[in-house]
Amino acid sequence: MGITERKEREKEEMRKLILQGAQKLFLENGFEKVSIRNIADAIEYSPATIYLYYKDKNDLLYAIHNIGFQKMIAEFQPALSLDAPFDRLVELGRRYFRFAFENPEFFDLMFIMTAPIDAMACRDDIWDEGKAAFGILVKCVQDCIDTGVFKTRDAEVASMMIWSMVHGNTALFLRKRLEMFEENRRKEVMEEAFNLFVETIRKGL
Amino acid sequence: MGITERKEREKEEMRKLILQGAQKLFLENGFEKVSIRNIADAIEYSPATIYLYYKDKNDLLYAIHNIGFQKMIAEFQPALSLDAPFDRLVELGRRYFRFAFENPEFFDLMFIMTAPIDAMACRDDIWDEGKAAFGILVKCVQDCIDTGVFKTRDAEVASMMIWSMVHGNTALFLRKRLEMFEENRRKEVMEEAFNLFVETIRKGL
DNA sequence: CTTGTTTACTAAACAGTGTTTAGTAGATTT
DNA sequence: AAATCTACTAAACACTGTTTAGTAAACAAG
């Protein structure tokens, strides 16, 4: 029955077409400014067609959110080839921020907006990407513990602490909450705060 | 000329009426779900009237955002009466999270959403609240430095680091990004991460 | 090859959104 | 009493996400 297989394949291709159109518009214009009608126009289909392939707008955002996680995890890889576990950790932190800075719309979707999260109610397989990304961090921290760099015993808790710091730094900057610093000093203060954090946990964690 | 003064007063009262109606609805139903028309209905005026007192929706959100800062600063006060500077710092952190947990809509507006920030383009007096709140933290950190609890020299950078950790912790939780932890463990992990951070900076900052 | 059925798609409508425009009662001034 | 000004609103504009009803084309069965 090659016919149902072809249909299946065409359906999958259509999903991809919509996703790519949506992604392009989202990354170009930001989220708030992209509507279902825009996406439909871009791929030359009617708005209603999109609803045959995605439950709603959040479902579409969730799909893009996943692409973002794949991209981020890919960009994490080079950091993992560093020799010293602590160096790996620091490089992961820097890459987290760089990813956010270069892909603010992805970052929004992955860590700030609630929309894609709303789309994944009930389903469980759905946290795989987030888990994988966090898993990379936990493994790195565990290596630091195992090689005696850190004295803490709980890698998960330590990871949570580290992620919080790096994420907070990043999110406050991206959401323009550091305007109390002069524009030219802003990134410097962030960098110094990160470095201070690195030195503090190197000595005391 | 008591008449122009009365008009002035009435204008101010109308601004307050709108603001209170808006605030009530926002805190009750969340932001996404409150429209200008809802607010207009609640205070029994037409939607257009609101635009005679506030430039646009963002302007209104900015006004509420300010109320949030006043509330938060007020809730910070008791922490400042503690004797040891380090205890003050820890208590500030706990109160930051508690405020966010108990007033998620305010917290969103104050630290996550971009809408109120967009409303304050150009104007400068406008960062006063944010500056004041951050100032409380910096003073506290400076006290820690002065009493020899911290060895770092730069209170601003250290404050930025501390704020980042506490904010990151809070924001990730509020935006449901900790679903990789089982529901009952979630707050526990956060708490432990915070405590670990506190111990780490007590020893090594 | 002609039926009948299923599939893929869309035009139009629904119920909302933020915001602007034009116009009207009533208070204030002359 | 007439003219002006103020405070307000009805209605419209240009959007939004989503659903419904209906249509052409592709397919399956006789």
mmCIF file of N, CA, C and O in Angstrom, chain B residues 1-74:
data_model
loop_
_atom_site.group_PDB
_atom_site.id
_atom_site.type_symbol
_atom_site.label_atom_id
_atom_site.label_comp_id
_atom_site.label_asym_id
_atom_site.label_seq_id
_atom_site.Cartn_x
_atom_site.Cartn_y
_atom_site.Cartn_z
ATOM 1 N N MET B 1 -8.344 80.844 41.680
ATOM 2 C CA MET B 1 -8.833 79.941 40.629
ATOM 3 C C MET B 1 -9.032 78.512 41.163
ATOM 4 O O MET B 1 -8.326 77.589 40.806
ATOM 5 N N GLY B 2 -9.983 78.339 42.053
ATOM 6 C CA GLY B 2 -10.238 77.015 42.612
ATOM 7 C C GLY B 2 -10.794 76.033 41.602
ATOM 8 O O GLY B 2 -10.733 74.824 41.785
ATOM 9 N N ILE B 3 -11.265 76.587 40.498
ATOM 10 C CA ILE B 3 -11.949 75.729 39.526
ATOM 11 C C ILE B 3 -10.997 74.858 38.712
ATOM 12 O O ILE B 3 -11.258 73.683 38.478
ATOM 13 N N THR B 4 -9.874 75.466 38.307
ATOM 14 C CA THR B 4 -8.886 74.674 37.562
ATOM 15 C C THR B 4 -8.227 73.641 38.459
ATOM 16 O O THR B 4 -7.856 72.563 38.015
ATOM 17 N N GLU B 5 -8.101 74.013 39.735
ATOM 18 C CA GLU B 5 -7.544 73.061 40.698
ATOM 19 C C GLU B 5 -8.460 71.861 40.891
ATOM 20 O O GLU B 5 -8.005 70.721 40.971
ATOM 21 N N ARG B 6 -9.744 72.160 40.958
ATOM 22 C CA ARG B 6 -10.695 71.057 41.095
ATOM 23 C C ARG B 6 -10.629 70.140 39.881
ATOM 24 O O ARG B 6 -10.594 68.920 40.002
ATOM 25 N N LYS B 7 -10.576 70.761 38.691
ATOM 26 C CA LYS B 7 -10.472 69.979 37.450
ATOM 27 C C LYS B 7 -9.218 69.094 37.481
ATOM 28 O O LYS B 7 -9.254 67.928 37.106
ATOM 29 N N GLU B 8 -8.139 69.700 37.901
ATOM 30 C CA GLU B 8 -6.876 68.971 38.022
ATOM 31 C C GLU B 8 -7.050 67.774 38.939
ATOM 32 O O GLU B 8 -6.618 66.659 38.645
ATOM 33 N N ARG B 9 -7.717 68.036 40.079
ATOM 34 C CA ARG B 9 -7.925 66.990 41.078
ATOM 35 C C ARG B 9 -8.811 65.879 40.507
ATOM 36 O O ARG B 9 -8.536 64.697 40.675
ATOM 37 N N GLU B 10 -9.865 66.290 39.800
ATOM 38 C CA GLU B 10 -10.776 65.313 39.209
ATOM 39 C C GLU B 10 -10.072 64.453 38.172
ATOM 40 O O GLU B 10 -10.313 63.263 38.072
ATOM 41 N N LYS B 11 -9.201 65.095 37.419
ATOM 42 C CA LYS B 11 -8.425 64.386 36.400
ATOM 43 C C LYS B 11 -7.561 63.318 37.076
ATOM 44 O O LYS B 11 -7.479 62.176 36.609
ATOM 45 N N GLU B 12 -6.935 63.721 38.182
ATOM 46 C CA GLU B 12 -6.069 62.804 38.918
ATOM 47 C C GLU B 12 -6.884 61.645 39.498
ATOM 48 O O GLU B 12 -6.455 60.497 39.488
ATOM 49 N N GLU B 13 -8.083 61.969 39.969
ATOM 50 C CA GLU B 13 -8.954 60.937 40.530
ATOM 51 C C GLU B 13 -9.400 59.946 39.475
ATOM 52 O O GLU B 13 -9.518 58.746 39.728
ATOM 53 N N MET B 14 -9.646 60.474 38.274
ATOM 54 C CA MET B 14 -10.051 59.613 37.161
ATOM 55 C C MET B 14 -8.910 58.671 36.792
ATOM 56 O O MET B 14 -9.146 57.487 36.552
ATOM 57 N N ARG B 15 -7.689 59.195 36.752
ATOM 58 C CA ARG B 15 -6.516 58.347 36.475
ATOM 59 C C ARG B 15 -6.434 57.210 37.495
ATOM 60 O O ARG B 15 -6.147 56.072 37.153
ATOM 61 N N LYS B 16 -6.690 57.566 38.738
ATOM 62 C CA LYS B 16 -6.631 56.586 39.828
ATOM 63 C C LYS B 16 -7.735 55.537 39.670
ATOM 64 O O LYS B 16 -7.502 54.348 39.854
ATOM 65 N N LEU B 17 -8.935 56.006 39.323
ATOM 66 C CA LEU B 17 -10.071 55.101 39.139
ATOM 67 C C LEU B 17 -9.758 54.060 38.070
ATOM 68 O O LEU B 17 -9.964 52.854 38.266
ATOM 69 N N ILE B 18 -9.229 54.541 36.946
ATOM 70 C CA ILE B 18 -8.857 53.636 35.854
ATOM 71 C C ILE B 18 -7.786 52.660 36.328
ATOM 72 O O ILE B 18 -7.887 51.449 36.125
ATOM 73 N N LEU B 19 -6.776 53.217 36.982
ATOM 74 C CA LEU B 19 -5.648 52.399 37.438
ATOM 75 C C LEU B 19 -6.104 51.306 38.390
ATOM 76 O O LEU B 19 -5.697 50.147 38.271
ATOM 77 N N GLN B 20 -6.990 51.673 39.323
ATOM 78 C CA GLN B 20 -7.465 50.695 40.303
ATOM 79 C C GLN B 20 -8.303 49.608 39.650
ATOM 80 O O GLN B 20 -8.169 48.425 39.963
ATOM 81 N N GLY B 21 -9.181 50.040 38.718
ATOM 82 C CA GLY B 21 -9.972 49.060 37.986
ATOM 83 C C GLY B 21 -9.083 48.109 37.219
ATOM 84 O O GLY B 21 -9.262 46.894 37.252
ATOM 85 N N ALA B 22 -8.087 48.685 36.536
ATOM 86 C CA ALA B 22 -7.159 47.886 35.736
ATOM 87 C C ALA B 22 -6.389 46.915 36.622
ATOM 88 O O ALA B 22 -6.305 45.723 36.331
ATOM 89 N N GLN B 23 -5.872 47.438 37.709
ATOM 90 C CA GLN B 23 -5.076 46.610 38.626
ATOM 91 C C GLN B 23 -5.886 45.434 39.141
ATOM 92 O O GLN B 23 -5.430 44.296 39.120
ATOM 93 N N LYS B 24 -7.092 45.735 39.585
ATOM 94 C CA LYS B 24 -7.977 44.692 40.115
ATOM 95 C C LYS B 24 -8.142 43.564 39.094
ATOM 96 O O LYS B 24 -7.927 42.397 39.395
ATOM 97 N N LEU B 25 -8.492 43.943 37.864
ATOM 98 C CA LEU B 25 -8.712 42.940 36.821
ATOM 99 C C LEU B 25 -7.437 42.177 36.485
ATOM 100 O O LEU B 25 -7.449 40.962 36.318
ATOM 101 N N PHE B 26 -6.320 42.914 36.398
ATOM 102 C CA PHE B 26 -5.053 42.276 36.046
ATOM 103 C C PHE B 26 -4.640 41.231 37.078
ATOM 104 O O PHE B 26 -4.263 40.122 36.746
ATOM 105 N N LEU B 27 -4.726 41.618 38.339
ATOM 106 C CA LEU B 27 -4.281 40.707 39.384
ATOM 107 C C LEU B 27 -5.236 39.532 39.537
ATOM 108 O O LEU B 27 -4.826 38.443 39.928
ATOM 109 N N GLU B 28 -6.501 39.766 39.199
ATOM 110 C CA GLU B 28 -7.477 38.673 39.297
ATOM 111 C C GLU B 28 -7.360 37.687 38.140
ATOM 112 O O GLU B 28 -7.324 36.479 38.343
ATOM 113 N N ASN B 29 -7.293 38.224 36.919
ATOM 114 C CA ASN B 29 -7.421 37.367 35.742
ATOM 115 C C ASN B 29 -6.133 37.176 34.951
ATOM 116 O O ASN B 29 -6.140 36.483 33.942
ATOM 117 N N GLY B 30 -5.053 37.831 35.335
ATOM 118 C CA GLY B 30 -3.840 37.774 34.528
ATOM 119 C C GLY B 30 -3.909 38.771 33.381
ATOM 120 O O GLY B 30 -4.982 39.302 33.069
ATOM 121 N N PHE B 31 -2.786 39.016 32.758
ATOM 122 C CA PHE B 31 -2.704 40.116 31.795
ATOM 123 C C PHE B 31 -3.342 39.788 30.473
ATOM 124 O O PHE B 31 -4.160 40.533 29.963
ATOM 125 N N GLU B 32 -2.949 38.659 29.926
ATOM 126 C CA GLU B 32 -3.410 38.279 28.594
ATOM 127 C C GLU B 32 -4.925 38.395 28.500
ATOM 128 O O GLU B 32 -5.462 38.707 27.458
ATOM 129 N N LYS B 33 -5.601 38.155 29.619
ATOM 130 C CA LYS B 33 -7.051 38.039 29.565
ATOM 131 C C LYS B 33 -7.800 39.336 29.889
ATOM 132 O O LYS B 33 -9.021 39.329 29.972
ATOM 133 N N VAL B 34 -7.058 40.418 30.102
ATOM 134 C CA VAL B 34 -7.734 41.678 30.408
ATOM 135 C C VAL B 34 -7.559 42.664 29.257
ATOM 136 O O VAL B 34 -6.447 42.949 28.837
ATOM 137 N N SER B 35 -8.687 43.154 28.747
ATOM 138 C CA SER B 35 -8.649 44.094 27.630
ATOM 139 C C SER B 35 -9.080 45.477 28.098
ATOM 140 O O SER B 35 -9.674 45.639 29.158
ATOM 141 N N ILE B 36 -8.781 46.463 27.276
ATOM 142 C CA ILE B 36 -9.222 47.830 27.554
ATOM 143 C C ILE B 36 -10.736 47.875 27.739
ATOM 144 O O ILE B 36 -11.248 48.573 28.608
ATOM 145 N N ARG B 37 -11.425 47.094 26.914
ATOM 146 C CA ARG B 37 -12.895 47.069 27.020
ATOM 147 C C ARG B 37 -13.348 46.518 28.381
ATOM 148 O O ARG B 37 -14.301 47.019 28.973
ATOM 149 N N ASN B 38 -12.655 45.483 28.860
ATOM 150 C CA ASN B 38 -12.965 44.927 30.186
ATOM 151 C C ASN B 38 -12.836 45.995 31.255
ATOM 152 O O ASN B 38 -13.722 46.165 32.100
ATOM 153 N N ILE B 39 -11.716 46.693 31.200
ATOM 154 C CA ILE B 39 -11.449 47.733 32.199
ATOM 155 C C ILE B 39 -12.517 48.812 32.125
ATOM 156 O O ILE B 39 -13.066 49.244 33.135
ATOM 157 N N ALA B 40 -12.824 49.215 30.885
ATOM 158 C CA ALA B 40 -13.849 50.246 30.679
ATOM 159 C C ALA B 40 -15.182 49.807 31.278
ATOM 160 O O ALA B 40 -15.853 50.569 31.970
ATOM 161 N N ASP B 41 -15.548 48.561 31.024
ATOM 162 C CA ASP B 41 -16.787 48.003 31.580
ATOM 163 C C ASP B 41 -16.766 48.075 33.109
ATOM 164 O O ASP B 41 -17.737 48.487 33.736
ATOM 165 N N ALA B 42 -15.643 47.661 33.677
ATOM 166 C CA ALA B 42 -15.537 47.560 35.134
ATOM 167 C C ALA B 42 -15.739 48.920 35.806
ATOM 168 O O ALA B 42 -16.331 49.005 36.878
ATOM 169 N N ILE B 43 -15.237 49.972 35.181
ATOM 170 C CA ILE B 43 -15.372 51.299 35.802
ATOM 171 C C ILE B 43 -16.538 52.078 35.192
ATOM 172 O O ILE B 43 -16.761 53.244 35.508
ATOM 173 N N GLU B 44 -17.281 51.413 34.322
ATOM 174 C CA GLU B 44 -18.480 51.998 33.698
ATOM 175 C C GLU B 44 -18.208 53.283 32.920
ATOM 176 O O GLU B 44 -18.903 54.295 33.078
ATOM 177 N N TYR B 45 -17.144 53.206 32.094
ATOM 178 C CA TYR B 45 -16.879 54.273 31.121
ATOM 179 C C TYR B 45 -16.646 53.619 29.770
ATOM 180 O O TYR B 45 -16.517 52.392 29.674
ATOM 181 N N SER B 46 -16.586 54.425 28.732
ATOM 182 C CA SER B 46 -16.324 53.848 27.415
ATOM 183 C C SER B 46 -14.821 53.618 27.244
ATOM 184 O O SER B 46 -14.006 54.300 27.872
ATOM 185 N N PRO B 47 -14.447 52.639 26.396
ATOM 186 C CA PRO B 47 -13.025 52.344 26.171
ATOM 187 C C PRO B 47 -12.220 53.590 25.780
ATOM 188 O O PRO B 47 -11.092 53.768 26.230
ATOM 189 N N ALA B 48 -12.823 54.435 24.954
ATOM 190 C CA ALA B 48 -12.102 55.611 24.451
ATOM 191 C C ALA B 48 -11.668 56.540 25.575
ATOM 192 O O ALA B 48 -10.639 57.214 25.483
ATOM 193 N N THR B 49 -12.459 56.569 26.638
ATOM 194 C CA THR B 49 -12.144 57.453 27.767
ATOM 195 C C THR B 49 -10.772 57.149 28.369
ATOM 196 O O THR B 49 -10.025 58.063 28.732
ATOM 197 N N ILE B 50 -10.463 55.848 28.427
ATOM 198 C CA ILE B 50 -9.182 55.431 29.013
ATOM 199 C C ILE B 50 -8.014 56.085 28.288
ATOM 200 O O ILE B 50 -7.014 56.465 28.895
ATOM 201 N N TYR B 51 -8.187 56.271 26.980
ATOM 202 C CA TYR B 51 -7.117 56.866 26.172
ATOM 203 C C TYR B 51 -6.964 58.364 26.405
ATOM 204 O O TYR B 51 -6.019 58.978 25.925
ATOM 205 N N LEU B 52 -7.908 58.966 27.119
ATOM 206 C CA LEU B 52 -7.766 60.380 27.488
ATOM 207 C C LEU B 52 -6.877 60.529 28.716
ATOM 208 O O LEU B 52 -6.375 61.605 29.016
ATOM 209 N N TYR B 53 -6.649 59.411 29.423
ATOM 210 C CA TYR B 53 -5.872 59.469 30.663
ATOM 211 C C TYR B 53 -4.574 58.665 30.594
ATOM 212 O O TYR B 53 -3.640 58.933 31.342
ATOM 213 N N TYR B 54 -4.542 57.695 29.694
ATOM 214 C CA TYR B 54 -3.313 56.911 29.483
ATOM 215 C C TYR B 54 -3.052 56.792 27.991
ATOM 216 O O TYR B 54 -3.981 56.538 27.227
ATOM 217 N N LYS B 55 -1.783 56.963 27.622
ATOM 218 C CA LYS B 55 -1.404 56.988 26.210
ATOM 219 C C LYS B 55 -1.843 55.706 25.490
ATOM 220 O O LYS B 55 -2.427 55.753 24.410
ATOM 221 N N ASP B 56 -1.550 54.581 26.089
ATOM 222 C CA ASP B 56 -1.966 53.300 25.518
ATOM 223 C C ASP B 56 -1.926 52.229 26.606
ATOM 224 O O ASP B 56 -1.708 52.537 27.775
ATOM 225 N N LYS B 57 -2.123 50.981 26.213
ATOM 226 C CA LYS B 57 -2.192 49.899 27.197
ATOM 227 C C LYS B 57 -0.851 49.753 27.931
ATOM 228 O O LYS B 57 -0.828 49.510 29.140
ATOM 229 N N ASN B 58 0.224 49.901 27.210
ATOM 230 C CA ASN B 58 1.548 49.791 27.835
ATOM 231 C C ASN B 58 1.756 50.844 28.918
ATOM 232 O O ASN B 58 2.400 50.586 29.930
ATOM 233 N N ASP B 59 1.225 52.026 28.657
ATOM 234 C CA ASP B 59 1.344 53.114 29.625
ATOM 235 C C ASP B 59 0.636 52.729 30.928
ATOM 236 O O ASP B 59 1.122 52.985 32.033
ATOM 237 N N LEU B 60 -0.502 52.083 30.768
ATOM 238 C CA LEU B 60 -1.276 51.602 31.909
ATOM 239 C C LEU B 60 -0.508 50.502 32.638
ATOM 240 O O LEU B 60 -0.410 50.491 33.872
ATOM 241 N N LEU B 61 0.073 49.604 31.871
ATOM 242 C CA LEU B 61 0.868 48.518 32.458
ATOM 243 C C LEU B 61 2.067 49.087 33.206
ATOM 244 O O LEU B 61 2.434 48.595 34.280
ATOM 245 N N TYR B 62 2.648 50.139 32.650
ATOM 246 C CA TYR B 62 3.779 50.767 33.320
ATOM 247 C C TYR B 62 3.365 51.323 34.682
ATOM 248 O O TYR B 62 4.087 51.179 35.671
ATOM 249 N N ALA B 63 2.188 51.944 34.726
ATOM 250 C CA ALA B 63 1.690 52.514 35.988
ATOM 251 C C ALA B 63 1.490 51.420 37.039
ATOM 252 O O ALA B 63 1.837 51.591 38.211
ATOM 253 N N ILE B 64 0.971 50.288 36.622
ATOM 254 C CA ILE B 64 0.763 49.166 37.548
ATOM 255 C C ILE B 64 2.113 48.600 37.984
ATOM 256 O O ILE B 64 2.311 48.264 39.157
ATOM 257 N N HIS B 65 3.028 48.498 37.052
ATOM 258 C CA HIS B 65 4.389 48.042 37.298
ATOM 259 C C HIS B 65 5.022 48.870 38.429
ATOM 260 O O HIS B 65 5.732 48.347 39.288
ATOM 261 N N ASN B 66 4.724 50.148 38.441
ATOM 262 C CA ASN B 66 5.244 51.040 39.485
ATOM 263 C C ASN B 66 4.659 50.723 40.860
ATOM 264 O O ASN B 66 5.368 50.736 41.860
ATOM 265 N N ILE B 67 3.367 50.459 40.879
ATOM 266 C CA ILE B 67 2.713 50.072 42.127
ATOM 267 C C ILE B 67 3.376 48.824 42.688
ATOM 268 O O ILE B 67 3.630 48.715 43.890
ATOM 269 N N GLY B 68 3.662 47.887 41.780
ATOM 270 C CA GLY B 68 4.339 46.660 42.172
ATOM 271 C C GLY B 68 5.668 46.931 42.846
ATOM 272 O O GLY B 68 5.984 46.327 43.883
ATOM 273 N N PHE B 69 6.436 47.853 42.285
ATOM 274 C CA PHE B 69 7.742 48.175 42.873
ATOM 275 C C PHE B 69 7.584 48.768 44.269
ATOM 276 O O PHE B 69 8.342 48.428 45.179
ATOM 277 N N GLN B 70 6.599 49.642 44.430
ATOM 278 C CA GLN B 70 6.356 50.221 45.757
ATOM 279 C C GLN B 70 6.025 49.129 46.764
ATOM 280 O O GLN B 70 6.540 49.112 47.880
ATOM 281 N N LYS B 71 5.160 48.201 46.332
ATOM 282 C CA LYS B 71 4.760 47.098 47.197
ATOM 283 C C LYS B 71 5.975 46.249 47.581
ATOM 284 O O LYS B 71 6.150 45.885 48.750
ATOM 285 N N MET B 72 6.794 45.949 46.592
ATOM 286 C CA MET B 72 7.955 45.101 46.839
ATOM 287 C C MET B 72 8.939 45.785 47.802
ATOM 288 O O MET B 72 9.429 45.159 48.751
ATOM 289 N N ILE B 73 9.211 47.039 47.549
ATOM 290 C CA ILE B 73 10.135 47.778 48.405
ATOM 291 C C ILE B 73 9.612 47.805 49.843
ATOM 292 O O ILE B 73 10.368 47.646 50.802
ATOM 293 N N ALA B 74 8.298 47.965 49.972
ATOM 294 C CA ALA B 74 7.691 47.951 51.309
ATOM 295 C C ALA B 74 7.919 46.598 51.988
ATOM 296 O O ALA B 74 8.235 46.535 53.179
#
